[in-house]
Phi, psi and omega in degrees: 000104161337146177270156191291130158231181227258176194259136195309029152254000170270136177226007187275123184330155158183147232233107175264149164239123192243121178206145213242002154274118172305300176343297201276331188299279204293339162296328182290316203294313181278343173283324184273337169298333180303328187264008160104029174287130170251112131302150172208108172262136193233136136262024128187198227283300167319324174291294197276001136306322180280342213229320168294145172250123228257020163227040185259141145286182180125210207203145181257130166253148174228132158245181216286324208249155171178136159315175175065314204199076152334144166338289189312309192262014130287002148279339166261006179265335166313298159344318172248009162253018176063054185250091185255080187226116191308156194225113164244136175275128193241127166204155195262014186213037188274158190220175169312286182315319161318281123026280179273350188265326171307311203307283215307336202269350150111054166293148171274272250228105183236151210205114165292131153295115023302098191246180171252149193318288184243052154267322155309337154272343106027253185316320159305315205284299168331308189290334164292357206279305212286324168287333156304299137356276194307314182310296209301312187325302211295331197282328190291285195319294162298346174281325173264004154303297181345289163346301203274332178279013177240034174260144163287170176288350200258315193288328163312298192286296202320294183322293194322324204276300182343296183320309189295335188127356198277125189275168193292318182293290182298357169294302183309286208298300161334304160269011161061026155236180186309149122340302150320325179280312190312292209282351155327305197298312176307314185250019147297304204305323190300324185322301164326291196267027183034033169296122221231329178223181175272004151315296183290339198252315196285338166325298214268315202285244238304356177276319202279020218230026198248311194266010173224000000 
């Protein structure tokens, strides 16, 4: 079952922690709350997939080893469930190669147990820096997906070609329609996209243009 997800006005960061020791689960849960972190705690990689919402920004502390799920393979399930949440990995047993197979998979951060307090929050605070970032991104994007999907298709081609550069006369010749037709098709799209110049609209084509 997809995890629920929370409604597009939320933006305040929270810090999940998955680890399948209570001790540790509940010892983080009291370090990051003294500085004022909204925790969510899991004891392994299935409770936070049913239960996290992969459209909160923030960050995963994971450790390596858990029943059920390993670190490793909820990054990589993650990965595919729509989750973009930077992942530092906690373990009582890491080693190098451990080390670069996290990295290369795109952890932000891995931290041996014993750690010090606050070089683990140190690292939370970055990650979360760095999961905000992503958040604002993913949001700029569906919102000019939104945008871009309430253009027709004849209205589609014409925006495309404007972004390249291309004027309304060679736009008509290109699509085999009138000019006339062209600078309609122009000003329905600025309507749409509450575009005010041909600035704004080659703007909105290079945000958009990663998604189609």
């Amino acid at each position: 079952m997809p995890p629920t997800r929370s409604t597009a006005h939320e933006y305040e960061p929270k810090v999940y922690v998955v680890d399948d020791d209570e001790s540790v689960r509940e010892s983080l849960r009291w370090l990051l709350e003294s500085v004022c972190h909204k925790v969510e705690v899991f004891s392994n990689g299935r409770e936070f997939l049913a239960g996290a919402d992969p459209t909160i920004p923030g960050c995963v502390l994971l450790d390596l080893r858990m029943p059920y799920m390993g670190g490793f393979e909820l990054q990589q399930t993650m990965r595919t469930s729509g989750f973009n949440l930077p992942i530092i990995f906690l373990t009582a047993h890491g080693d190098i190669p451990m080390t670069v197979r996290a990295m290369k998979d795109g952890a932000y951060d891995f931290i041996e147990k014993p750690f010090n307090d606050q070089d683990l929050l140190d690292k939370v605070t970055g990650a979360i820096k760095v999961g905000l970032n992503e958040y604002h991104k993913a949001r700029v994007n569906d919102e000019t997906t939104d945008l871009l999907n309430q253009l027709s298709t004849r209205e589609r081609e014409v925006f495309d070609l404007l972004v390249e550069g291309l004027a309304s006369k060679v736009i008509a010749i290109r699509l085999n329609i009138s000019y006339k037709t062209v600078e309609v098709h122009r000003a329905h799209i600025r309507e749409k996209l509450g575009a005010t110049s041909l600035a704004e609209l080659i703007r909105l084509g290079m945000r958009g243009s990663t998604q189609y």
